[in-house]
Short mmCIF file of C-alpha atoms and ligand atoms in Angstrom, two decimals:
data_model
loop_
_atom_site.label_atom_id
_atom_site.label_comp_id
_atom_site.label_asym_id
_atom_site.label_seq_id
_atom_site.Cartn_x
_atom_site.Cartn_y
_atom_site.Cartn_z
CA UNK A 1 0.18 0.18 0.02
CA UNK A 2 0.82 3.30 -0.71
CA UNK A 3 2.01 5.23 2.44
CA UNK A 4 -0.12 8.56 3.20
CA UNK A 5 1.91 11.57 4.57
CA UNK A 6 1.17 14.96 5.61
CA UNK A 7 1.29 17.50 3.66
CA UNK A 8 3.20 19.86 6.32
CA UNK A 9 5.79 16.70 7.09
CA UNK A 10 6.51 16.01 3.44
CA UNK A 11 6.80 19.55 2.14
CA UNK A 12 8.75 20.79 5.79
CA UNK A 13 10.95 17.63 5.51
CA UNK A 14 13.54 19.75 7.86
CA UNK A 15 17.33 20.90 6.19
CA UNK A 16 19.11 18.37 8.36
CA UNK A 17 16.89 15.46 7.15
CA UNK A 18 16.91 17.06 3.71
CA UNK A 19 21.09 16.80 3.86
CA UNK A 20 20.83 13.01 5.33
CA UNK A 21 18.52 12.15 2.13
CA UNK A 22 20.48 13.79 -0.39
CA UNK A 23 23.74 11.76 1.06
CA UNK A 24 21.64 8.66 1.09
CA UNK A 25 20.95 8.92 -2.10
CA UNK A 26 24.34 9.74 -3.26
CA UNK A 27 25.59 6.97 -1.65
CA UNK A 28 22.79 4.97 -3.34
CA UNK A 29 21.38 3.77 0.28
CA UNK A 30 18.42 2.51 0.15
CA UNK A 31 15.40 4.67 0.80
CA UNK A 32 12.41 4.10 2.25
CA UNK A 33 9.17 5.22 0.91
CA UNK A 34 8.66 7.98 2.91
CA UNK A 35 12.07 9.27 2.19
CA UNK A 36 11.66 8.60 -1.61
CA UNK A 37 8.44 10.31 -1.39
CA UNK A 38 9.73 12.87 0.41
CA UNK A 39 12.70 13.95 -2.12
CA UNK A 40 9.73 13.33 -4.79
CA UNK A 41 7.70 16.17 -3.83
CA UNK A 42 11.04 18.30 -2.47
CA UNK A 43 12.64 18.05 -5.99
CA UNK A 44 10.24 16.19 -9.24
CA UNK A 45 7.95 18.69 -10.98
CA UNK A 46 5.60 15.73 -12.53
CA UNK A 47 3.79 15.95 -15.49
CA UNK A 48 0.12 16.82 -15.43
CA UNK A 49 0.06 16.82 -11.73
CA UNK A 50 -1.43 19.11 -8.91
CA UNK A 51 1.85 19.08 -6.68
CA UNK A 52 -0.03 20.31 -3.60
CA UNK A 53 -2.22 17.40 -3.65
CA UNK A 54 0.51 14.35 -4.81
CA UNK A 55 2.33 16.16 -1.36
CA UNK A 56 -0.46 15.58 0.55
CA UNK A 57 -0.97 11.95 -0.49
CA UNK A 58 2.85 10.66 -1.19
CA UNK A 59 2.99 9.31 -4.76
CA UNK A 60 3.13 5.68 -5.36
CA UNK A 61 6.28 4.74 -5.87
CA UNK A 62 6.95 2.16 -8.83
CA UNK A 63 9.38 0.00 -7.99
CA UNK A 64 9.47 -3.32 -10.27
CA UNK A 65 7.94 -4.74 -12.78
CA UNK A 66 7.59 -8.32 -14.67
CA UNK A 67 5.13 -9.44 -17.63
CA UNK A 68 2.12 -7.71 -17.05
CA UNK A 69 2.38 -6.57 -13.26
CA UNK A 70 3.84 -3.72 -11.40
CA UNK A 71 5.20 -3.57 -7.73
CA UNK A 72 5.07 -0.74 -5.76
CA UNK A 73 7.84 -0.08 -3.10
CA UNK A 74 5.62 -1.63 -0.51
CA UNK A 75 5.29 -4.69 -2.27
CA UNK A 76 1.91 -4.17 -3.53
CA UNK A 77 1.70 -6.03 -6.83
CA UNK A 78 -0.94 -4.75 -9.67
CA UNK A 79 -2.20 -6.02 -12.91
CA UNK A 80 -1.44 -3.27 -15.02
CA UNK A 81 -4.16 -2.37 -17.08
CA UNK A 82 -2.67 0.53 -18.91
CA UNK A 83 0.74 -1.33 -20.15
CA UNK A 84 2.40 1.61 -18.43
CA UNK A 85 0.72 4.43 -20.98
CA UNK A 86 -0.42 2.79 -23.40
CA UNK A 87 3.13 1.71 -24.64
CA UNK A 88 4.34 -1.95 -23.11
CA UNK A 89 2.82 -4.07 -25.45
CA UNK A 90 5.16 -6.24 -25.28
CA UNK A 91 5.26 -6.81 -21.12
CA UNK A 92 7.32 -6.36 -18.83
CA UNK A 93 10.49 -8.09 -18.28
CA UNK A 94 11.71 -8.72 -21.75
CA UNK A 95 15.78 -9.88 -22.06
CA UNK A 96 16.24 -9.58 -25.83
CA UNK A 97 15.32 -5.70 -25.21
CA UNK A 98 17.92 -4.90 -22.49
CA UNK A 99 20.50 -7.11 -24.78
CA UNK A 100 19.14 -4.80 -27.73
CA UNK A 101 19.81 -1.61 -25.59
CA UNK A 102 23.44 -2.94 -24.03
CA UNK A 103 24.92 -4.43 -27.27
CA UNK A 104 24.15 -1.26 -29.04
CA UNK A 105 25.34 0.94 -26.24
CA UNK A 106 28.76 -1.12 -25.95
CA UNK A 107 28.74 -0.37 -30.37
CA UNK A 108 27.74 3.38 -31.00
CA UNK A 109 25.55 4.91 -28.09
CA UNK A 110 24.88 8.17 -30.18
CA UNK A 111 25.95 9.38 -33.25
CA UNK A 112 23.90 12.17 -35.11
CA UNK A 113 22.02 11.93 -38.53
CA UNK A 114 22.38 15.76 -39.32
CA UNK A 115 25.52 16.07 -41.61
CA UNK A 116 25.51 13.30 -44.24
CA UNK A 117 25.59 10.89 -41.97
CA UNK A 118 23.48 7.94 -40.72
CA UNK A 119 23.51 4.66 -38.73
CA UNK A 120 22.59 1.36 -39.56
CA UNK A 121 19.85 0.46 -36.58
CA UNK A 122 18.04 3.53 -37.83
CA UNK A 123 18.16 2.61 -41.54
CA UNK A 124 17.21 -0.88 -40.74
CA UNK A 125 14.43 0.40 -38.47
CA UNK A 126 13.32 3.01 -41.19
CA UNK A 127 13.31 -0.23 -43.88
CA UNK A 128 11.69 -3.02 -41.73
CA UNK A 129 8.59 0.09 -40.66
CA UNK A 130 8.06 0.51 -44.72
CA UNK A 131 7.87 -3.15 -45.12
CA UNK A 132 5.43 -3.12 -42.24
CA UNK A 133 3.21 -0.12 -43.26
CA UNK A 134 0.74 -1.94 -45.48
CA UNK A 135 -0.19 0.04 -48.90
CA UNK A 136 -3.14 1.27 -49.52
CA UNK A 137 -5.20 2.63 -52.49
CA UNK A 138 -2.14 2.57 -54.46
CA UNK A 139 0.15 4.61 -51.41
CA UNK A 140 2.65 3.36 -49.89
CA UNK A 141 4.72 4.53 -47.05
CA UNK A 142 8.73 4.09 -47.36
CA UNK A 143 9.96 7.11 -45.70
CA UNK A 144 10.35 7.67 -41.83
CA UNK A 145 10.98 10.58 -40.06
CA UNK A 146 12.16 10.44 -36.38
CA UNK A 147 11.67 12.04 -33.27
CA UNK A 148 11.66 10.83 -29.81
CA UNK A 149 8.18 10.98 -28.74
CA UNK A 150 4.98 11.45 -30.26
CA UNK A 151 4.31 15.16 -29.08
CA UNK A 152 7.55 16.27 -31.39
CA UNK A 153 5.95 14.05 -34.04
CA UNK A 154 3.43 16.11 -34.21
CA UNK A 155 5.09 19.39 -34.22
CA UNK A 156 6.94 17.51 -37.36
CA UNK A 157 3.53 16.83 -38.81
CA UNK A 158 2.55 20.35 -38.54
CA UNK A 159 6.59 21.35 -40.40
CA UNK A 160 5.90 18.80 -43.04
CA UNK A 161 2.37 19.79 -43.89
CA UNK A 162 3.25 23.26 -44.15
CA UNK A 163 6.28 22.88 -45.72
CA UNK A 164 4.72 20.56 -48.36
CA UNK A 165 1.52 22.94 -49.25
CA UNK A 166 4.42 25.81 -49.57
CA UNK A 167 6.38 23.71 -51.91
CA UNK A 168 3.42 22.90 -53.91
CA UNK A 169 2.28 27.21 -54.44
CA UNK A 170 -0.41 26.57 -51.81
CA UNK A 171 1.14 28.77 -49.10
CA UNK A 172 -2.51 29.52 -47.86
CA UNK A 173 -3.48 26.03 -47.03
CA UNK A 174 -2.01 26.66 -43.48
CA UNK A 175 -5.39 25.43 -41.46
CA UNK A 176 -5.44 21.91 -39.60
CA UNK A 177 -8.32 20.82 -38.64
CA UNK A 178 -8.73 18.39 -35.17
CA UNK A 179 -11.44 16.97 -33.02
CA UNK A 180 -12.22 18.22 -29.28
CA UNK A 181 -11.38 16.10 -26.96
CA UNK A 182 -8.33 14.71 -28.91
CA UNK A 183 -4.42 14.10 -27.45
CA UNK A 184 -2.50 14.92 -29.78
CA UNK A 185 1.10 15.88 -27.14
CA UNK A 186 1.91 18.53 -25.14
CA UNK A 187 4.24 20.66 -26.79
CA UNK A 188 3.01 24.03 -28.17
CA UNK A 189 1.99 22.46 -31.48
CA UNK A 190 1.37 19.05 -29.74
CA UNK A 191 -1.21 20.73 -27.67
CA UNK A 192 -2.64 22.97 -30.25
CA UNK A 193 -3.71 19.97 -32.33
CA UNK A 194 -5.17 18.04 -29.13
CA UNK A 195 -8.70 19.09 -28.40
CA UNK A 196 -8.15 19.15 -24.72
CA UNK A 197 -9.91 22.13 -23.29
CA UNK A 198 -8.26 21.92 -20.21
CA UNK A 199 -4.64 22.53 -22.31
CA UNK A 200 -5.58 25.46 -24.02
CA UNK A 201 -7.27 27.05 -21.25
CA UNK A 202 -2.50 27.00 -19.98
CA UNK A 203 -0.59 29.06 -22.63
CA UNK A 204 -2.67 30.81 -25.09
CA UNK A 205 -3.16 27.79 -27.28
CA UNK A 206 -4.00 26.44 -29.83
CA UNK A 207 -1.43 28.30 -31.48
CA UNK A 208 -2.92 30.00 -35.01
CA UNK A 209 -4.40 28.05 -37.76
CA UNK A 210 -5.18 25.05 -35.95
CA UNK A 211 -9.03 24.84 -35.36
CA UNK A 212 -11.32 21.90 -34.00
CA UNK A 213 -14.74 19.54 -34.56
CA UNK A 214 -16.39 17.75 -32.70
CA UNK A 215 -15.90 13.77 -31.86
CA UNK A 216 -17.69 10.79 -33.15
CA UNK A 217 -18.82 9.53 -29.82
CA UNK A 218 -22.17 8.06 -30.21
CA UNK A 219 -22.92 7.41 -26.27
CA UNK A 220 -22.59 10.94 -25.66
CA UNK A 221 -23.61 12.16 -29.00
CA UNK A 222 -26.12 10.28 -30.73
CA UNK A 223 -29.18 11.75 -30.89
CA UNK A 224 -32.35 9.45 -29.76
CA UNK A 225 -33.34 7.28 -32.38
CA UNK A 226 -30.52 7.98 -34.78
CA UNK A 227 -28.14 4.36 -35.30
CA UNK A 228 -24.24 4.09 -34.75
CA UNK A 229 -23.97 3.97 -38.60
CA UNK A 230 -25.99 7.08 -39.16
CA UNK A 231 -24.14 9.09 -36.36
CA UNK A 232 -20.85 8.14 -37.91
CA UNK A 233 -21.89 9.74 -41.44
CA UNK A 234 -22.94 13.02 -39.53
CA UNK A 235 -19.90 13.12 -37.28
CA UNK A 236 -17.68 13.42 -40.44
CA UNK A 237 -19.99 15.69 -42.13
CA UNK A 238 -18.95 18.08 -39.60
CA UNK A 239 -15.37 18.09 -41.15
CA UNK A 240 -16.83 18.82 -44.42
CA UNK A 241 -18.74 21.58 -42.91
CA UNK A 242 -15.60 23.03 -41.43
CA UNK A 243 -13.77 22.61 -44.96
CA UNK A 244 -16.94 24.78 -45.96
CA UNK A 245 -16.59 27.22 -43.69
CA UNK A 246 -12.76 27.98 -43.53
CA UNK A 247 -12.66 27.97 -47.72
CA UNK A 248 -10.84 24.65 -48.89
CA UNK A 249 -8.04 26.34 -50.31
CA UNK A 250 -7.35 26.81 -46.64
CA UNK A 251 -7.30 24.12 -45.49
CA UNK A 252 -4.01 21.80 -45.37
CA UNK A 253 -4.94 18.46 -42.96
CA UNK A 254 -6.48 17.18 -40.73
CA UNK A 255 -5.35 15.24 -38.22
CA UNK A 256 -6.66 12.13 -35.90
CA UNK A 257 -6.54 9.24 -33.53
CA UNK A 258 -8.02 6.21 -35.47
CA UNK A 259 -9.21 5.55 -31.92
CA UNK A 260 -9.31 8.33 -29.43
CA UNK A 261 -7.17 7.28 -26.18
CA UNK A 262 -6.46 9.64 -23.82
CA UNK A 263 -9.84 11.10 -24.34
CA UNK A 264 -11.32 8.10 -23.38
CA UNK A 265 -10.97 5.27 -25.86
CA UNK A 266 -13.40 7.36 -27.85
CA UNK A 267 -14.14 4.00 -30.68
CA UNK A 268 -15.90 5.59 -33.70
CA UNK A 269 -18.72 3.68 -35.99
CA UNK A 270 -18.02 1.92 -38.79
CA UNK A 271 -19.28 4.66 -40.93
CA UNK A 272 -16.93 7.14 -39.82
CA UNK A 273 -13.43 6.67 -41.53
CA UNK A 274 -14.94 5.88 -45.36
CA UNK A 275 -16.70 9.24 -44.88
CA UNK A 276 -14.09 11.41 -43.81
CA UNK A 277 -11.52 9.50 -46.45
CA UNK A 278 -14.54 10.85 -49.07
CA UNK A 279 -14.27 13.98 -47.98
CA UNK A 280 -10.42 14.55 -47.46
CA UNK A 281 -10.20 13.02 -51.20
CA UNK A 282 -13.21 15.23 -52.06
CA UNK A 283 -11.22 18.71 -51.21
CA UNK A 284 -7.25 17.44 -51.92
CA UNK A 285 -6.31 17.51 -47.93
CA UNK A 286 -3.44 15.83 -46.38
CA UNK A 287 -4.99 13.10 -43.61
CA UNK A 288 -2.89 12.27 -40.66
CA UNK A 289 -3.11 9.45 -38.49
CA UNK A 290 -2.21 9.93 -35.18
CA UNK A 291 -1.19 6.19 -34.14
CA UNK A 292 0.96 7.01 -31.05
CA UNK A 293 -1.36 4.53 -29.25
CA UNK A 294 -3.24 2.58 -31.99
CA UNK A 295 -0.27 1.25 -33.63
CA UNK A 296 1.94 -1.82 -33.25
CA UNK A 297 -0.47 -4.48 -32.84
CA UNK A 298 -2.81 -2.40 -29.89
CA UNK A 299 -5.96 -2.66 -32.46
CA UNK A 300 -4.44 -6.30 -33.96
CA UNK A 301 -2.50 -4.31 -36.78
CA UNK A 302 0.81 -2.96 -36.86
CA UNK A 303 -0.92 -0.07 -37.93
CA UNK A 304 -4.55 1.01 -37.41
CA UNK A 305 -5.51 3.03 -40.78
CA UNK A 306 -5.41 -0.57 -42.04
CA UNK A 307 -8.39 -2.19 -39.36
CA UNK A 308 -10.52 1.36 -40.71
CA UNK A 309 -9.56 1.13 -43.96
CA UNK A 310 -8.81 4.76 -45.19
CA UNK A 311 -5.53 6.47 -46.82
CA UNK A 312 -3.26 8.26 -44.67
CA UNK A 313 -0.64 10.54 -45.84
CA UNK A 314 1.17 10.89 -42.85
CA UNK A 315 0.90 8.48 -39.79
CA UNK A 316 2.46 9.37 -36.44
CA UNK A 317 3.98 6.58 -34.07
CA UNK A 318 5.49 6.60 -30.84
CA UNK A 319 5.56 4.58 -27.10
CA UNK A 320 5.10 0.96 -28.41
CA UNK A 321 7.73 0.78 -31.38
CA UNK A 322 9.90 0.36 -28.35
CA UNK A 323 7.14 -1.22 -26.40
CA UNK A 324 8.01 2.09 -24.14
CA UNK A 325 11.44 0.32 -23.17
CA UNK A 326 13.56 3.55 -24.63
CA UNK A 327 11.92 7.07 -25.99
CA UNK A 328 11.39 6.96 -29.90
CA UNK A 329 8.79 8.21 -31.59
CA UNK A 330 8.39 9.34 -35.99
CA UNK A 331 6.00 9.83 -38.67
CA UNK A 332 5.88 7.11 -41.78
CA UNK A 333 5.89 9.59 -44.72
CA UNK A 334 3.51 8.29 -47.11
CA UNK A 335 4.64 8.78 -51.29
CA UNK A 336 2.44 11.93 -51.59
CA UNK A 337 4.13 14.11 -48.98
CA UNK A 338 7.69 11.81 -49.53
CA UNK A 339 7.75 12.67 -52.90
CA UNK A 340 7.47 16.77 -52.91
CA UNK A 341 9.74 17.07 -49.80
CA UNK A 342 12.43 14.96 -51.78
CA UNK A 343 12.14 15.98 -54.97
CA UNK A 344 11.19 19.81 -54.82
CA UNK A 345 12.27 20.44 -51.40
CA UNK A 346 16.33 21.06 -51.19
CA UNK A 347 16.96 20.94 -47.33
CA UNK A 348 14.07 20.76 -44.44
CA UNK A 349 14.85 23.19 -42.10
CA UNK A 350 13.63 20.35 -39.03
CA UNK A 351 14.84 17.92 -36.62
CA UNK A 352 16.07 16.85 -33.72
CA UNK A 353 19.67 16.24 -31.97
CA UNK A 354 18.03 12.46 -31.14
CA UNK A 355 16.63 11.66 -34.68
CA UNK A 356 17.67 8.09 -35.48
CA UNK A 357 18.78 7.53 -32.24
CA UNK A 358 20.98 3.92 -32.79
CA UNK A 359 19.93 2.80 -29.19
CA UNK A 360 16.44 3.57 -29.51
CA UNK A 361 15.94 1.98 -32.92
CA UNK A 362 18.10 -1.28 -31.56
CA UNK A 363 15.33 -1.75 -29.04
CA UNK A 364 12.63 -1.12 -31.38
CA UNK A 365 14.06 -3.61 -34.23
CA UNK A 366 14.40 -6.00 -31.16
CA UNK A 367 10.95 -5.14 -30.21
CA UNK A 368 9.51 -5.72 -33.44
CA UNK A 369 11.19 -8.78 -34.09
CA UNK A 370 10.02 -10.31 -30.58
CA UNK A 371 6.05 -8.81 -31.86
CA UNK A 372 6.45 -10.98 -34.92
CA UNK A 373 7.89 -14.02 -33.39
CA UNK A 374 4.77 -14.07 -31.03
CA UNK A 375 2.54 -12.81 -33.47
CA UNK A 376 1.06 -9.97 -31.05
CA UNK A 377 -0.90 -8.46 -33.63
CA UNK A 378 -2.45 -11.24 -35.02
CA UNK A 379 -3.34 -12.55 -31.42
CA UNK A 380 -4.86 -9.46 -30.53
CA UNK A 381 -6.82 -9.34 -34.22
CA UNK A 382 -7.95 -13.24 -33.97
CA UNK A 383 -7.79 -14.67 -30.07
CA UNK A 384 -7.16 -12.09 -27.14
CA UNK A 385 -9.08 -9.19 -28.91
CA UNK A 386 -12.08 -11.46 -29.46
CA UNK A 387 -12.12 -12.73 -25.58
CA UNK A 388 -11.48 -9.73 -24.30
CA UNK A 389 -14.61 -8.46 -26.58
CA UNK A 390 -16.63 -11.29 -25.53
CA UNK A 391 -16.08 -10.69 -21.73
CA UNK A 392 -16.37 -7.06 -22.00
CA UNK A 393 -19.73 -7.49 -23.14
CA UNK A 394 -20.75 -9.14 -20.04
CA UNK A 395 -20.38 -5.92 -18.08
CA UNK A 396 -22.97 -4.22 -19.59
CA UNK A 397 -25.16 -6.16 -17.55
CA UNK A 398 -23.89 -4.67 -13.86
CA UNK A 399 -26.05 -1.74 -13.28
CA UNK A 400 -23.26 0.83 -12.89
CA UNK A 401 -22.30 -0.28 -16.16
CA UNK A 402 -24.24 2.17 -19.54
CA UNK A 403 -21.95 1.08 -21.88
CA UNK A 404 -19.12 -1.50 -22.33
CA UNK A 405 -16.70 -1.84 -25.20
CA UNK A 406 -13.35 -2.92 -26.62
CA UNK A 407 -11.68 -2.31 -30.17
CA UNK A 408 -8.66 -4.95 -30.54
CA UNK A 409 -6.70 -4.54 -26.92
CA UNK A 410 -8.62 -1.04 -25.62
CA UNK A 411 -11.77 -0.81 -23.95
CA UNK A 412 -14.07 1.50 -22.16
CA UNK A 413 -17.20 1.43 -19.87
CA UNK A 414 -19.25 4.18 -18.90
CA UNK A 415 -20.52 4.75 -15.21
CA UNK A 416 -24.10 5.60 -15.15
CA UNK A 417 -26.77 6.27 -12.33
CA UNK A 418 -29.61 4.86 -14.31
CA UNK A 419 -29.79 3.25 -17.91
CA UNK A 420 -33.18 4.13 -17.67
CA UNK A 421 -33.30 6.88 -20.52
CA UNK A 422 -34.68 10.38 -20.11
CA UNK A 423 -36.57 12.19 -22.07
CA UNK A 424 -33.61 13.58 -23.76
CA UNK A 425 -32.95 9.59 -24.83
CA UNK A 426 -29.86 9.86 -22.80
CA UNK A 427 -29.31 7.30 -19.45
CA UNK A 428 -28.76 9.94 -16.06
CA UNK A 429 -25.16 10.43 -15.67
CA UNK A 430 -23.60 11.38 -12.36
CA UNK A 431 -23.01 14.71 -11.41
CA UNK A 432 -19.31 16.11 -12.37
CA UNK A 433 -18.64 16.88 -8.77
CA UNK A 434 -18.75 13.09 -7.63
CA UNK A 435 -15.83 12.09 -9.70
CA UNK A 436 -17.24 8.65 -9.48
CA UNK A 437 -14.54 7.42 -12.02
CA UNK A 438 -11.81 8.38 -9.64
CA UNK A 439 -13.95 6.87 -6.73
CA UNK A 440 -13.64 3.82 -9.02
CA UNK A 441 -9.90 4.04 -9.88
CA UNK A 442 -9.31 4.79 -6.15
CA UNK A 443 -11.02 1.08 -5.58
CA UNK A 444 -8.75 -0.24 -8.63
CA UNK A 445 -5.31 0.68 -6.72
CA UNK A 446 -6.48 -0.75 -3.65
CA UNK A 447 -7.05 -4.16 -5.18
CA UNK A 448 -4.24 -4.38 -7.55
CA UNK A 449 -5.34 -3.32 -11.12
CA UNK A 450 -4.34 -0.51 -12.68
CA UNK A 451 -7.46 1.12 -14.90
CA UNK A 452 -7.51 4.66 -15.66
CA UNK A 453 -10.32 7.32 -14.91
CA UNK A 454 -11.54 9.83 -17.94
CA UNK A 455 -14.56 11.21 -16.40
CA UNK A 456 -16.86 8.52 -15.33
CA UNK A 457 -15.51 6.62 -18.40
CA UNK A 458 -13.00 3.76 -16.89
CA UNK A 459 -10.60 2.71 -19.71
CA UNK A 460 -7.85 -0.10 -20.38
CA UNK A 461 -5.01 -1.39 -22.61
CA UNK A 462 -2.92 -3.99 -21.23
CA UNK A 463 -0.53 -5.94 -22.50
CA UNK A 464 -0.46 -7.72 -25.69
CA UNK A 465 1.14 -10.96 -24.21
CA UNK A 466 -2.26 -11.48 -22.36
CA UNK A 467 -3.38 -15.35 -22.02
CA UNK A 468 -6.77 -16.02 -21.72
CA UNK A 469 -6.43 -16.90 -17.60
CA UNK A 470 -5.23 -13.51 -16.78
CA UNK A 471 -8.00 -11.67 -18.80
CA UNK A 472 -10.11 -13.82 -16.64
CA UNK A 473 -8.53 -12.20 -13.98
CA UNK A 474 -8.83 -8.78 -14.76
CA UNK A 475 -11.97 -9.49 -15.39
CA UNK A 476 -12.75 -10.55 -11.99
CA UNK A 477 -10.88 -7.46 -10.98
CA UNK A 478 -13.39 -5.24 -12.93
CA UNK A 479 -16.32 -6.61 -11.69
CA UNK A 480 -15.00 -6.43 -8.14
CA UNK A 481 -14.15 -2.38 -8.53
CA UNK A 482 -17.68 -1.83 -9.91
CA UNK A 483 -19.75 -3.98 -6.88
CA UNK A 484 -17.17 -1.54 -4.41
CA UNK A 485 -18.02 1.53 -5.76
CA UNK A 486 -21.65 0.58 -6.51
CA UNK A 487 -21.56 -0.25 -2.47
CA UNK A 488 -19.88 3.07 -1.55
CA UNK A 489 -22.14 5.28 -3.55
CA UNK A 490 -25.40 3.24 -2.04
CA UNK A 491 -23.69 3.43 1.45
CA UNK A 492 -23.24 7.60 0.71
CA UNK A 493 -27.20 7.53 -0.45
CA UNK A 494 -25.84 9.02 -4.16
CA UNK A 495 -27.69 5.57 -5.22
CA UNK A 496 -30.96 3.85 -4.28
N1 PXG B 1 -0.50 11.27 -29.59
C1 PXG B 1 -1.53 10.43 -29.16
C2 PXG B 1 -2.31 9.89 -30.08
C3 PXG B 1 -0.99 9.89 -27.70
O1 PXG B 1 -1.79 9.27 -27.38
C4 PXG B 1 0.81 11.60 -28.02
C5 PXG B 1 0.12 12.06 -29.02
C6 PXG B 1 1.75 12.50 -27.32
O2 PXG B 1 3.08 11.39 -27.01
P1 PXG B 1 4.48 11.61 -26.04
O3 PXG B 1 5.26 10.58 -26.61
O4 PXG B 1 4.55 12.99 -26.42
O5 PXG B 1 3.84 11.67 -24.65
C7 PXG B 1 0.10 10.48 -26.94
C8 PXG B 1 0.55 10.55 -25.67
C9 PXG B 1 -3.27 9.32 -20.97
C10 PXG B 1 -2.03 9.70 -21.56
O6 PXG B 1 -3.56 10.22 -19.60
C11 PXG B 1 -2.10 9.76 -22.98
C12 PXG B 1 -0.59 9.72 -23.69
C13 PXG B 1 0.33 10.64 -23.32
C14 PXG B 1 0.49 10.76 -21.61
C15 PXG B 1 -1.14 10.75 -20.67
O7 PXG B 1 -4.07 9.13 -21.20
N2 PXG B 1 -0.58 9.99 -24.70
#
């Protein structure tokens, strides 16, 4: 269990005590959970974290991991239903990935690829990725641009999209259309492309020439009597409406996640992507598929655009390309864009120190080899994906669950107050201030399950190595935390 420490105690660790801790750290002496929490609170600014709150409770210290489980510093084991942060697709403890990193570090730990130099793992990985990215509608991906993260990759997308239209003599085509509740990263461009209002509110975002349309979330946006398929076409129509409002000659690209991840595992109806494809084709705008979560087997394919059958021009990847063992990201650059950038472009004034980092690329190659050997994308498509889907469907019987859905190896369920539909045709939701999702998440932690809450939508994206027995174990835990959350709500009079 995570030790609870009072805020004053953590923040006011006195000078002498603090020096002792610093000395212990320098000597690599073992630190107690409380000591780590005190140093964490004193020195580590965490991403997306309220530090007052963190100091009050103390961070949970994750200490080690194996397979699909993680352990905290107090020895509690948890089933990692989120694969770290949507990335550890191959599971923890894969020695071949560590070996690949070590061997490459000893041979060539780093060299840049700026000044007419290259390195073997970067070339091998680009070749491998080009062979894995399926050709659809005659469009193939022969080129890769490397970064170290999803955010950087999307910054690169903005640069490439703008450069593409400049080179074609249409510099006025600047606007990139994205969607509300999308997540495309946390840099200035990434956060602007994303549709998270909380992020836009901090830092004057979005930057100019980025705009957003609605998301294809049937549960929330579908009209009474409207089928999911009808809704899918209507939601895609918001793109056409936006293009017409802006003027097609001003629009550079549309960017979207195949299935929205951080937004809450929002799975679009089957009709959505074909209609999006029709619209981008009609107006000639570029299509960017942000597959930072959805690629590398997560939806049962190496790349998710294949599952939905659309034809992107650029594909963002990161996370599971290395199963999260080392940072690496990039963009698959389709023929249409590559041809212009390479044949007409001259020098492209953009790149990162770590573009094509040899160690990261070596780990990615080992990870892809492992995924091929264990057929992880195929397992998701034909075996564990359908198994999870069947298990999840049974959750819809639970009184708290309004909808439970999966796509490949991601899943979402909505906690509702009542399934009886009101005059507006909708199920009754809990008031936001009750934070029912967070209550449920707290039960998950206590019971050894990592599950994420996005509002009252509970989501998972477990490692792709899970066995049927482990899926059963996870389902048992999910049912248990749903029961505990319901009991809580009843005990406090929030549910009858
Ligand atoms: N695009 C997508 C689709 C993502 O999911 C990024 C870009 C940015 O990647 P980097 O590597 O720069 O973080 C992501 C990242 C969450 C959560 O709370 C999701 C992400 C990152 C952090 C938190 O679900 N996705």
